[in-house]
CSV table of C-alpha atoms and ligand atoms in Angstrom, one decimal:
chain,number,residue,atom,x,y,z
A,1,MET,CA,-4.5,1.6,-65.8
A,2,ILE,CA,-2.9,2.9,-68.9
A,3,ILE,CA,0.8,3.8,-68.3
A,4,LEU,CA,2.5,6.4,-70.5
A,5,TYR,CA,6.3,6.9,-70.4
A,6,HIS,CA,6.9,10.5,-71.5
A,7,CYS,CA,9.6,13.2,-71.8
A,8,SER,CA,8.3,16.8,-71.7
A,9,ARG,CA,7.3,18.1,-75.2
A,10,ALA,CA,8.5,14.9,-76.9
A,11,ARG,CA,6.4,12.8,-79.3
A,12,SER,CA,4.8,11.1,-76.3
A,13,PHE,CA,2.8,14.4,-76.1
A,14,ARG,CA,0.6,13.0,-78.8
A,15,PRO,CA,-0.8,10.1,-76.7
A,16,LEU,CA,-0.8,12.4,-73.6
A,17,TRP,CA,-3.0,15.0,-75.4
A,18,THR,CA,-5.2,12.1,-76.7
A,19,LEU,CA,-5.6,10.7,-73.2
A,20,GLU,CA,-6.7,14.2,-72.0
A,21,GLU,CA,-9.1,14.6,-74.9
A,22,LEU,CA,-10.7,11.3,-74.1
A,23,GLY,CA,-10.8,12.0,-70.3
A,24,LEU,CA,-9.2,8.6,-69.5
A,25,ASP,CA,-7.3,7.8,-66.3
A,26,TYR,CA,-3.6,7.2,-66.9
A,27,GLU,CA,-0.3,7.2,-65.1
A,28,LEU,CA,2.3,9.4,-66.5
A,29,LYS,CA,5.9,8.3,-66.0
A,30,MET,CA,8.3,11.2,-66.7
A,31,LEU,CA,11.8,10.6,-68.0
A,32,PRO,CA,14.6,13.1,-68.7
A,33,PHE,CA,15.6,13.6,-72.3
A,34,PRO,CA,17.3,11.6,-73.8
A,35,PRO,CA,16.3,8.7,-71.6
A,36,ARG,CA,18.9,6.4,-73.2
A,37,VAL,CA,21.6,8.6,-71.7
A,38,LEU,CA,20.0,10.2,-68.6
A,39,ALA,CA,17.8,7.2,-67.5
A,40,PRO,CA,19.7,4.1,-68.7
A,41,ASP,CA,17.5,1.8,-66.6
A,42,TYR,CA,14.6,2.7,-68.9
A,43,LEU,CA,16.4,0.5,-71.6
A,44,GLN,CA,15.2,-2.5,-69.6
A,45,THR,CA,11.6,-1.4,-70.0
A,46,ASN,CA,12.0,-0.2,-73.6
A,47,PRO,CA,15.2,-1.4,-75.3
A,48,LEU,CA,14.7,1.3,-78.0
A,49,GLY,CA,15.2,3.9,-75.3
A,50,THR,CA,12.5,6.1,-76.9
A,51,VAL,CA,9.3,7.7,-75.8
A,52,PRO,CA,6.4,7.1,-76.0
A,53,LEU,CA,6.0,3.7,-74.5
A,54,MET,CA,2.4,3.0,-73.7
A,55,LEU,CA,1.3,0.0,-71.6
A,56,ASP,CA,-2.3,-1.0,-71.4
A,57,GLY,CA,-2.7,-4.5,-69.9
A,58,GLU,CA,-1.1,-6.9,-72.4
A,59,THR,CA,-0.8,-4.1,-75.0
A,60,ARG,CA,2.6,-2.4,-75.5
A,61,MET,CA,3.2,0.3,-78.1
A,62,THR,CA,6.0,2.6,-79.0
A,63,GLU,CA,4.7,4.6,-82.0
A,64,SER,CA,3.0,7.9,-81.1
A,65,ALA,CA,0.5,8.1,-84.0
A,66,ALA,CA,-0.4,4.4,-83.7
A,67,ILE,CA,-1.0,4.9,-79.9
A,68,CYS,CA,-3.4,7.8,-80.7
A,69,GLN,CA,-5.2,5.6,-83.2
A,70,TYR,CA,-5.4,2.8,-80.7
A,71,LEU,CA,-6.7,5.0,-77.9
A,72,VAL,CA,-9.5,6.6,-79.9
A,73,THR,CA,-10.5,3.3,-81.4
A,74,ARG,CA,-10.2,1.1,-78.3
A,75,TYR,CA,-11.8,3.6,-76.0
A,76,GLY,CA,-14.4,5.1,-78.3
A,77,PRO,CA,-16.9,5.6,-79.7
A,78,THR,CA,-15.6,9.2,-80.0
A,79,ALA,CA,-15.7,11.9,-82.6
A,80,LEU,CA,-11.9,11.9,-82.3
A,81,ALA,CA,-11.8,8.8,-84.5
A,82,VAL,CA,-13.1,8.7,-88.1
A,83,ALA,CA,-14.9,5.4,-88.8
A,84,PRO,CA,-14.2,3.2,-91.8
A,85,ARG,CA,-17.8,4.0,-93.1
A,86,GLU,CA,-17.1,7.8,-93.1
A,87,PRO,CA,-15.9,9.4,-96.4
A,88,ALA,CA,-12.9,10.9,-94.6
A,89,TYR,CA,-11.6,7.6,-93.3
A,90,GLY,CA,-8.7,7.4,-95.7
A,91,ALA,CA,-7.8,11.1,-95.3
A,92,TYR,CA,-7.9,10.6,-91.5
A,93,LEU,CA,-5.4,7.7,-91.6
A,94,ASN,CA,-3.2,9.6,-94.0
A,95,TRP,CA,-3.1,12.8,-91.8
A,96,LEU,CA,-2.6,10.7,-88.7
A,97,HIS,CA,0.6,9.2,-90.2
A,98,PHE,CA,1.6,12.3,-92.2
A,99,GLY,CA,2.0,14.1,-88.8
A,100,GLU,CA,4.8,11.7,-87.8
A,101,ALA,CA,6.3,10.2,-91.0
A,102,THR,CA,6.3,13.3,-93.2
A,103,LEU,CA,6.3,16.3,-90.8
A,104,THR,CA,8.2,15.2,-87.7
A,105,PHE,CA,11.0,13.2,-89.5
A,106,PRO,CA,12.6,16.3,-91.1
A,107,GLN,CA,12.2,18.2,-87.9
A,108,THR,CA,14.2,15.7,-85.9
A,109,LEU,CA,17.2,16.3,-88.2
A,110,VAL,CA,16.8,20.1,-87.7
A,111,LEU,CA,16.6,19.5,-83.9
A,112,ARG,CA,19.5,17.2,-83.8
A,113,TYR,CA,21.9,19.2,-86.0
A,114,SER,CA,20.9,22.7,-84.6
A,115,ARG,CA,20.5,22.0,-80.9
A,116,LEU,CA,21.3,18.5,-79.6
A,117,GLU,CA,24.7,17.8,-81.0
A,118,PRO,CA,27.8,19.4,-79.6
A,119,GLN,CA,28.9,22.5,-81.5
A,120,GLU,CA,31.6,20.7,-83.5
A,121,ARG,CA,29.0,18.1,-84.9
A,122,ARG,CA,26.3,20.7,-85.8
A,123,ASN,CA,25.5,21.0,-89.4
A,124,PRO,CA,23.9,24.2,-90.8
A,125,GLN,CA,23.5,22.6,-94.3
A,126,VAL,CA,21.4,19.8,-92.9
A,127,VAL,CA,19.4,22.3,-90.8
A,128,GLU,CA,18.7,24.5,-93.8
A,129,ASP,CA,17.8,21.6,-96.1
A,130,TYR,CA,15.4,19.9,-93.7
A,131,THR,CA,13.9,23.1,-92.5
A,132,ARG,CA,13.0,23.8,-96.2
A,133,TRP,CA,11.7,20.2,-96.5
A,134,PHE,CA,9.5,20.6,-93.5
A,135,LEU,CA,8.1,24.0,-94.6
A,136,ALA,CA,7.4,22.7,-98.1
A,137,ARG,CA,5.4,19.8,-96.6
A,138,LEU,CA,3.2,22.3,-94.7
A,139,ARG,CA,1.6,23.2,-98.0
A,140,ALA,CA,-0.5,20.1,-97.8
A,141,ILE,CA,-2.0,21.4,-94.5
A,142,ASP,CA,-2.6,24.8,-95.9
A,143,ALA,CA,-4.5,23.3,-98.8
A,144,ALA,CA,-6.6,21.1,-96.5
A,145,LEU,CA,-7.5,24.1,-94.4
A,146,LEU,CA,-8.9,26.0,-97.4
A,147,SER,CA,-12.2,24.1,-97.2
A,148,GLN,CA,-12.5,23.1,-93.5
A,149,PRO,CA,-11.3,24.1,-90.0
A,150,TYR,CA,-9.4,20.9,-89.3
A,151,VAL,CA,-7.4,18.6,-91.6
A,152,CYS,CA,-10.2,16.2,-92.3
A,153,ALA,CA,-13.8,15.1,-91.5
A,154,HIS,CA,-14.8,18.8,-90.8
A,155,ARG,CA,-14.1,18.2,-87.1
A,156,PHE,CA,-11.2,17.9,-84.6
A,157,THR,CA,-9.8,14.3,-84.7
A,158,ALA,CA,-6.7,12.4,-83.6
A,159,ALA,CA,-5.3,13.4,-87.0
A,160,ASP,CA,-5.1,17.0,-85.7
A,161,ILE,CA,-3.3,15.8,-82.6
A,162,SER,CA,-0.7,14.1,-84.8
A,163,VAL,CA,-0.2,17.1,-87.0
A,164,GLY,CA,-0.6,19.5,-84.1
A,165,PHE,CA,2.4,17.9,-82.3
A,166,ALA,CA,4.5,18.6,-85.4
A,167,LEU,CA,3.4,22.3,-85.3
A,168,MET,CA,4.3,22.4,-81.5
A,169,LEU,CA,7.8,21.1,-82.3
A,170,ALA,CA,8.1,23.6,-85.1
A,171,ASP,CA,7.2,26.3,-82.6
A,172,ARG,CA,10.0,25.1,-80.2
A,173,LEU,CA,12.4,25.2,-83.2
A,174,ASP,CA,11.5,28.8,-83.9
A,175,LEU,CA,9.9,27.8,-87.2
A,176,SER,CA,6.4,29.0,-86.5
A,177,ALA,CA,7.1,32.5,-87.7
A,178,ARG,CA,7.3,30.9,-91.1
A,179,PHE,CA,3.9,29.4,-91.0
A,180,SER,CA,1.3,30.7,-93.4
A,181,PRO,CA,-1.6,32.8,-91.9
A,182,ARG,CA,-3.9,29.8,-92.2
A,183,ILE,CA,-1.6,27.4,-90.4
A,184,THR,CA,-0.8,30.1,-87.7
A,185,ASP,CA,-4.6,30.3,-87.1
A,186,TYR,CA,-4.9,26.5,-87.0
A,187,TRP,CA,-2.0,26.1,-84.6
A,188,GLN,CA,-3.5,28.9,-82.4
A,189,ARG,CA,-6.8,27.0,-82.3
A,190,LEU,CA,-5.2,23.7,-81.4
A,191,SER,CA,-2.9,25.0,-78.8
A,192,THR,CA,-5.6,26.9,-76.9
A,193,ARG,CA,-7.9,23.9,-76.7
A,194,GLU,CA,-8.7,23.2,-73.0
A,195,ARG,CA,-7.5,19.6,-73.3
A,196,PHE,CA,-4.3,20.6,-74.9
A,197,GLU,CA,-3.7,23.0,-72.0
A,198,ARG,CA,-4.5,20.2,-69.6
A,199,ALA,CA,-1.9,17.9,-71.2
A,200,VAL,CA,0.7,20.7,-70.8
A,201,ALA,CA,-0.3,21.1,-67.2
A,202,ALA,CA,-0.3,17.3,-66.6
A,203,GLU,CA,3.3,17.0,-67.8
A,204,GLU,CA,4.4,20.0,-65.7
A,205,ARG,CA,2.7,18.6,-62.6
A,206,ALA,CA,4.2,15.1,-63.1
A,207,GLY,CA,7.6,16.5,-63.9
A,208,LEU,CA,7.6,18.4,-60.6
A,209,ALA,CA,6.2,15.5,-58.6
A,210,GLN,CA,8.7,13.1,-60.0
A,211,ARG,CA,11.6,15.6,-59.9
A,212,VAL,CA,12.2,15.4,-63.7
A,213,PRO,CA,13.0,18.9,-65.0
A,214,PRO,CA,11.5,19.9,-68.4
A,215,THR,CA,13.6,19.4,-71.5
A,216,VAL,CA,15.3,22.8,-72.3
A,217,LEU,CA,16.6,23.2,-75.8
A,218,LYS,CA,20.0,24.8,-76.3
A,219,PRO,CA,19.9,27.9,-78.6
A,220,ALA,CA,20.5,27.1,-82.3
B,1,GSH,N1,8.3,7.2,-84.6
B,1,GSH,C1,8.3,7.2,-83.2
B,1,GSH,C2,9.6,7.9,-82.8
B,1,GSH,C3,9.9,7.8,-81.3
B,1,GSH,C4,11.1,8.7,-80.9
B,1,GSH,O1,12.1,8.7,-81.6
B,1,GSH,N2,11.0,9.5,-79.8
B,1,GSH,C5,12.0,10.4,-79.4
B,1,GSH,C6,11.4,11.5,-78.6
B,1,GSH,S1,10.5,12.7,-79.6
B,1,GSH,C7,13.0,9.7,-78.5
B,1,GSH,O2,12.6,9.1,-77.6
B,1,GSH,N3,14.3,10.0,-78.7
B,1,GSH,C8,15.3,9.5,-77.8
B,1,GSH,C9,16.4,8.7,-78.5
B,1,GSH,O3,16.3,8.5,-79.7
B,1,GSH,O4,17.3,8.3,-77.8
B,1,GSH,C10,7.1,7.8,-82.6
B,1,GSH,O5,6.3,8.5,-83.4
B,1,GSH,O6,6.8,7.7,-81.4
């Protein structure tokens, strides 16, 4: 059975959403955020202290976009993966990794310096600079959506899950009001997918059963 270590609404939501899209069986192990501080025993399982951690037999992975790629490839065939023979293969890999490396990276600085650090360590300049960075990078999505409903391959794929998580995080950071109309519509379509809603319900259910409260962000 696939085991996924997860904190509510963290990057581990990407593999959770992918598991739900694929309809696979899995065990969700909930952790409080940040696990490094609130669940120090987890460091014995994952010395990085981060989520996701996915275990599948001998396979052990800690990168959210790579886990999505692994799941749709390993447990396919599925339309969620773009095959190397398809013209959109390169675009697919690019968007899959763009979601984490280009979109989520600046948001983590916004999150940290506007909500996670104690007041005296907060840094409005960092927050402003990396908010602008993030919003500027959204232009690439806006351009892609000019010609198709999803970022590539004219269908919903794991790349939309990777990018979609970054939009979900932006929503939590109160940045979604600054999305363009096309991105607002795209995010609306992603977040009302039945399998997205199932992933949200699964983390809520597991959190209640394991007595791990959801991560609540402090106001900015
Ligand atoms: N690049 C990794 C980043 C993993 C990561 O930093 N996860 C965050 C949650 S969103 C975490 O566990 N932070 C806790 C910490 O850094 O102590 C991925 O995409 O999975």
